[in-house]
PDB file of C-alpha atoms in Angstrom:
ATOM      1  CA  UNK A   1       0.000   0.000   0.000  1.00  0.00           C
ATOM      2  CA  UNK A   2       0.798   3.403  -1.003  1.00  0.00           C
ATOM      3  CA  UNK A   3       2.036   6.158   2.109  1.00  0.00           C
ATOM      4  CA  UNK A   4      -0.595   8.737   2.211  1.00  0.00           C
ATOM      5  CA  UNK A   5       0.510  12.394   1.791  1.00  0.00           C
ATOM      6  CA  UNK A   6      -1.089  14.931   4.027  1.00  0.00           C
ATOM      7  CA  UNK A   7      -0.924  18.873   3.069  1.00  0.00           C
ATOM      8  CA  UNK A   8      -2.369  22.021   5.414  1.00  0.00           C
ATOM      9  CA  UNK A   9      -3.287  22.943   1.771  1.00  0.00           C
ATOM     10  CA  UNK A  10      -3.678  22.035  -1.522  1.00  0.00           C
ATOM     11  CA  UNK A  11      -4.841  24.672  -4.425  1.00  0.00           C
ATOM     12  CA  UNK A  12      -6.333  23.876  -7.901  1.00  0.00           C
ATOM     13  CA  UNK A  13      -4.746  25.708 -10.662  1.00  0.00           C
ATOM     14  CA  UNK A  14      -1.126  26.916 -10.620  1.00  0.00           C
ATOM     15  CA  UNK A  15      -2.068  30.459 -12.677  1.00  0.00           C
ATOM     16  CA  UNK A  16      -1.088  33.594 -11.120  1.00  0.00           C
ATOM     17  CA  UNK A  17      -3.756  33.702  -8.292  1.00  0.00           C
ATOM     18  CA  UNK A  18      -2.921  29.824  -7.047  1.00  0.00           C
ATOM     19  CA  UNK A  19       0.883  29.842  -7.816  1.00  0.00           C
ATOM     20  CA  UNK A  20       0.386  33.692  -5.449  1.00  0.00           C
ATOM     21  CA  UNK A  21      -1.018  32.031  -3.009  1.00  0.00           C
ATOM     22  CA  UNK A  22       0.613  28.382  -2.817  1.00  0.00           C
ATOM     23  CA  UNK A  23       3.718  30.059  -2.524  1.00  0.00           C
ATOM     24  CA  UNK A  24       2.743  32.891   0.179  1.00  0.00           C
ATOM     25  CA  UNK A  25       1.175  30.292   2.585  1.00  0.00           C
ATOM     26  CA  UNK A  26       4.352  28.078   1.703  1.00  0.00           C
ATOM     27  CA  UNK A  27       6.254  30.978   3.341  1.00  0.00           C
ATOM     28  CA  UNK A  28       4.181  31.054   6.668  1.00  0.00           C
ATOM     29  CA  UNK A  29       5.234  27.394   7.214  1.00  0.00           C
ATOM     30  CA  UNK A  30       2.445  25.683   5.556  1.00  0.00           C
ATOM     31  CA  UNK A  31       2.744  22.360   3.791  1.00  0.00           C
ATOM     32  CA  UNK A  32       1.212  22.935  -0.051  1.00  0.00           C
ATOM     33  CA  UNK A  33       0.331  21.099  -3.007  1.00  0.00           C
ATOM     34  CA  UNK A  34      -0.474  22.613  -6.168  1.00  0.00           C
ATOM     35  CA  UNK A  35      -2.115  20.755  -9.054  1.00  0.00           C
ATOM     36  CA  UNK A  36      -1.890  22.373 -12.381  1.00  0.00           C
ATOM     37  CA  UNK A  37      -1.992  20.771 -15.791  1.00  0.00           C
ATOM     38  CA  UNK A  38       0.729  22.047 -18.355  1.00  0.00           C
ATOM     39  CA  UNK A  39      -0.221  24.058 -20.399  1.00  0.00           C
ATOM     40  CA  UNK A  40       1.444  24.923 -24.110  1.00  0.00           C
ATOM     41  CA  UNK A  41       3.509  27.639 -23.108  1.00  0.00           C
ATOM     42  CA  UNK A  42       4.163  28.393 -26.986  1.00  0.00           C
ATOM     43  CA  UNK A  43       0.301  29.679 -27.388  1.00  0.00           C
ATOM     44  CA  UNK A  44       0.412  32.099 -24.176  1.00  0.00           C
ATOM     45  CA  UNK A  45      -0.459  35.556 -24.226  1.00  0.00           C
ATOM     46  CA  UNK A  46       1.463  38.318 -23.164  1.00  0.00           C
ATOM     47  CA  UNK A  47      -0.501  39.947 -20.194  1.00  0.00           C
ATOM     48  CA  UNK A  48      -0.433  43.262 -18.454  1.00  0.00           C
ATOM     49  CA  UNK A  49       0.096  43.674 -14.473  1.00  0.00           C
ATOM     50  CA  UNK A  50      -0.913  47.078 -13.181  1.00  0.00           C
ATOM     51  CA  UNK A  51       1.806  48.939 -10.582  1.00  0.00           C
ATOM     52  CA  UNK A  52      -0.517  47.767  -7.966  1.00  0.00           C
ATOM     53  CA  UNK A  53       0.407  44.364  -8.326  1.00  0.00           C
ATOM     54  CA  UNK A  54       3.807  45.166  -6.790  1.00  0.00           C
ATOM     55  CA  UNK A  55       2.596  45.025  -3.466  1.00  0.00           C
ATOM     56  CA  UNK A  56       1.149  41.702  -3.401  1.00  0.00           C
ATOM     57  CA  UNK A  57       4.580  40.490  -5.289  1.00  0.00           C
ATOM     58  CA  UNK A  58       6.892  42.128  -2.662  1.00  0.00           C
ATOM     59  CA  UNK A  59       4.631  39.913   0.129  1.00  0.00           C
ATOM     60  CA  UNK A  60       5.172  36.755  -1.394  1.00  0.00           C
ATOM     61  CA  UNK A  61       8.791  37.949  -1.993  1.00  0.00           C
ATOM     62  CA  UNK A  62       9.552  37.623  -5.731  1.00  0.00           C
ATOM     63  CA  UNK A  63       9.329  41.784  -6.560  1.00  0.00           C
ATOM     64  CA  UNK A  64      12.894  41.569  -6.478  1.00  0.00           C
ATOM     65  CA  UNK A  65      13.435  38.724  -9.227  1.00  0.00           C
ATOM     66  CA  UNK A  66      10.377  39.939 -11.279  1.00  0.00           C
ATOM     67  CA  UNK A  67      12.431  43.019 -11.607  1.00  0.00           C
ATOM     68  CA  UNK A  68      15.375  41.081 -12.486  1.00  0.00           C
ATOM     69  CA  UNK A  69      13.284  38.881 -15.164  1.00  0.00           C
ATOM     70  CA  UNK A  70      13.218  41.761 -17.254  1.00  0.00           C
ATOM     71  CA  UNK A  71       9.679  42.218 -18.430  1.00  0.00           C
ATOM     72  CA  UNK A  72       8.952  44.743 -20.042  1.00  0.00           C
ATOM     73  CA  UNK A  73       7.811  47.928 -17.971  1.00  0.00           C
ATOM     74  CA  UNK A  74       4.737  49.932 -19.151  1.00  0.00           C
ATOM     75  CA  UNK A  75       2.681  53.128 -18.509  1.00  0.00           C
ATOM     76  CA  UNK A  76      -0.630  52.226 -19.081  1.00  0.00           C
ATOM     77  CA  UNK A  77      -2.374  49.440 -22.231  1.00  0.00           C
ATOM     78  CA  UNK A  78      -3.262  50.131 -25.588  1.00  0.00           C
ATOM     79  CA  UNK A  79      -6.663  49.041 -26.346  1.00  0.00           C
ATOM     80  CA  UNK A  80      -8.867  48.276 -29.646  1.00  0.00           C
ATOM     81  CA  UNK A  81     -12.473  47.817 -28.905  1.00  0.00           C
ATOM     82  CA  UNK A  82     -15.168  47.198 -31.184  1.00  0.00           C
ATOM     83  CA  UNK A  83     -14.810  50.424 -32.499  1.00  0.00           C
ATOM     84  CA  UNK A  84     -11.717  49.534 -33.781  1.00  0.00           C
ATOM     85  CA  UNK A  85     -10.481  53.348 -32.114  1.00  0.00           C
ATOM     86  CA  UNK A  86      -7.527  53.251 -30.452  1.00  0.00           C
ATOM     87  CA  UNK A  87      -7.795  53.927 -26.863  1.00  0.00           C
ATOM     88  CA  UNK A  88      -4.354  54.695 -24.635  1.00  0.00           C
ATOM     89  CA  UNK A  89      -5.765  53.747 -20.913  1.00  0.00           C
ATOM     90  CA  UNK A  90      -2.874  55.005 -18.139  1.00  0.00           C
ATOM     91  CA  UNK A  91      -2.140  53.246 -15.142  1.00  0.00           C
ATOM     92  CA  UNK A  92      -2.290  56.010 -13.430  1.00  0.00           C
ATOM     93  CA  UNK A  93      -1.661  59.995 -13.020  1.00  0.00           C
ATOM     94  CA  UNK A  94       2.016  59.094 -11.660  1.00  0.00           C
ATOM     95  CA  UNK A  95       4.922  59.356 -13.879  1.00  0.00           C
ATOM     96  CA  UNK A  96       6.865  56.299 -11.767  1.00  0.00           C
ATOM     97  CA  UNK A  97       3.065  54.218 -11.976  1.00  0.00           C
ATOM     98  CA  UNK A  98       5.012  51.329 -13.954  1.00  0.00           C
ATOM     99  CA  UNK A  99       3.252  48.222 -14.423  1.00  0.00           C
ATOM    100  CA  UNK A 100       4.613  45.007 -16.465  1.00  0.00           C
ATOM    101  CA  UNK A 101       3.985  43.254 -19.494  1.00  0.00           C
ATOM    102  CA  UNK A 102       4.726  39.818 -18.892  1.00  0.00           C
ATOM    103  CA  UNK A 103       4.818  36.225 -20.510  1.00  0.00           C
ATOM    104  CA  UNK A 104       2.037  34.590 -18.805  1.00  0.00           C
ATOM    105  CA  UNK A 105       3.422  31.152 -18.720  1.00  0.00           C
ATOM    106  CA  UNK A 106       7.125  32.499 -17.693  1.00  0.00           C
ATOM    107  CA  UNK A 107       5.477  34.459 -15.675  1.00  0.00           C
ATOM    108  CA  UNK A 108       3.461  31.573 -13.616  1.00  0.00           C
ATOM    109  CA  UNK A 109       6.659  29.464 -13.886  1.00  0.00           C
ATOM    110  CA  UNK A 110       8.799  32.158 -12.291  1.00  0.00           C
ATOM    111  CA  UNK A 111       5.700  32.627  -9.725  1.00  0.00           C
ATOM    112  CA  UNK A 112       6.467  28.748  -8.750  1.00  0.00           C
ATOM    113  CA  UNK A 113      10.454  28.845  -8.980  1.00  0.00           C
ATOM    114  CA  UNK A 114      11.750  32.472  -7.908  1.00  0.00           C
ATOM    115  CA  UNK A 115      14.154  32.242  -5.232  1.00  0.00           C
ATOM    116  CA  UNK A 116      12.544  33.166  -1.775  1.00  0.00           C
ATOM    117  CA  UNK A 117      13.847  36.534  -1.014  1.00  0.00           C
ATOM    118  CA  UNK A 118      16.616  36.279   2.510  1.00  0.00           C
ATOM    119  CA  UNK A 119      14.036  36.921   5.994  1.00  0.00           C
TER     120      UNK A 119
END
């Protein structure tokens, strides 16, 4: 017979929001597994992250290597509705209000595999 493994936690979906979380409640000591099915990283979209996001990746303690990664920094998106009119939408009023455009699936991987910052 098989050993059982036993986890405090175990999240469905290693996307931004699970592979966020797995790994912040992997720093306060808790024992995680995260089930994800690959996905074909060739056929991912680049995505935008909004400056706010920097917060929740400086608590989970990859802001550092993000930066590092070298995605591509960016004001504000470019949209084409329905319309077809292009729209310029800002992240926000401040000149420093940098957001990035990321890789989604280098993105999740890095989410997963960033080196935990020093406590």
């Amino acid at each position: 017979m098989a050993e059982r493994a036993f986890y405090d936690s175990i999240i469905l979906g290693g996307g931004p929001a699970g592979s966020a979380v797995g790994r912040l409640l992997s720093t306060w000591g808790h024992s995680v597994l995260l089930l994800d099915t690959p996905g074909a990283s060739s056929r991912s979209l680049a995505e935008s992250l909004p400056p706010s996001t920097q917060k929740l990746l400086a608590q989970i303690g990859v802001l550092d290597a993000v930066d590092r990664e070298g995605f591509v920094r960016a004001s504000g998106n470019t949209v084409w509705w329905a319309s077809g009119d292009r729209r310029v939408e800002p992240f926000g009023p401040a000149r420093d209000a940098l957001g990035y455009r990321v890789q989604r699936a280098a993105f999740e991987r890095g989410l997963r595999h960033f080196p935990r910052r020093p406590r």
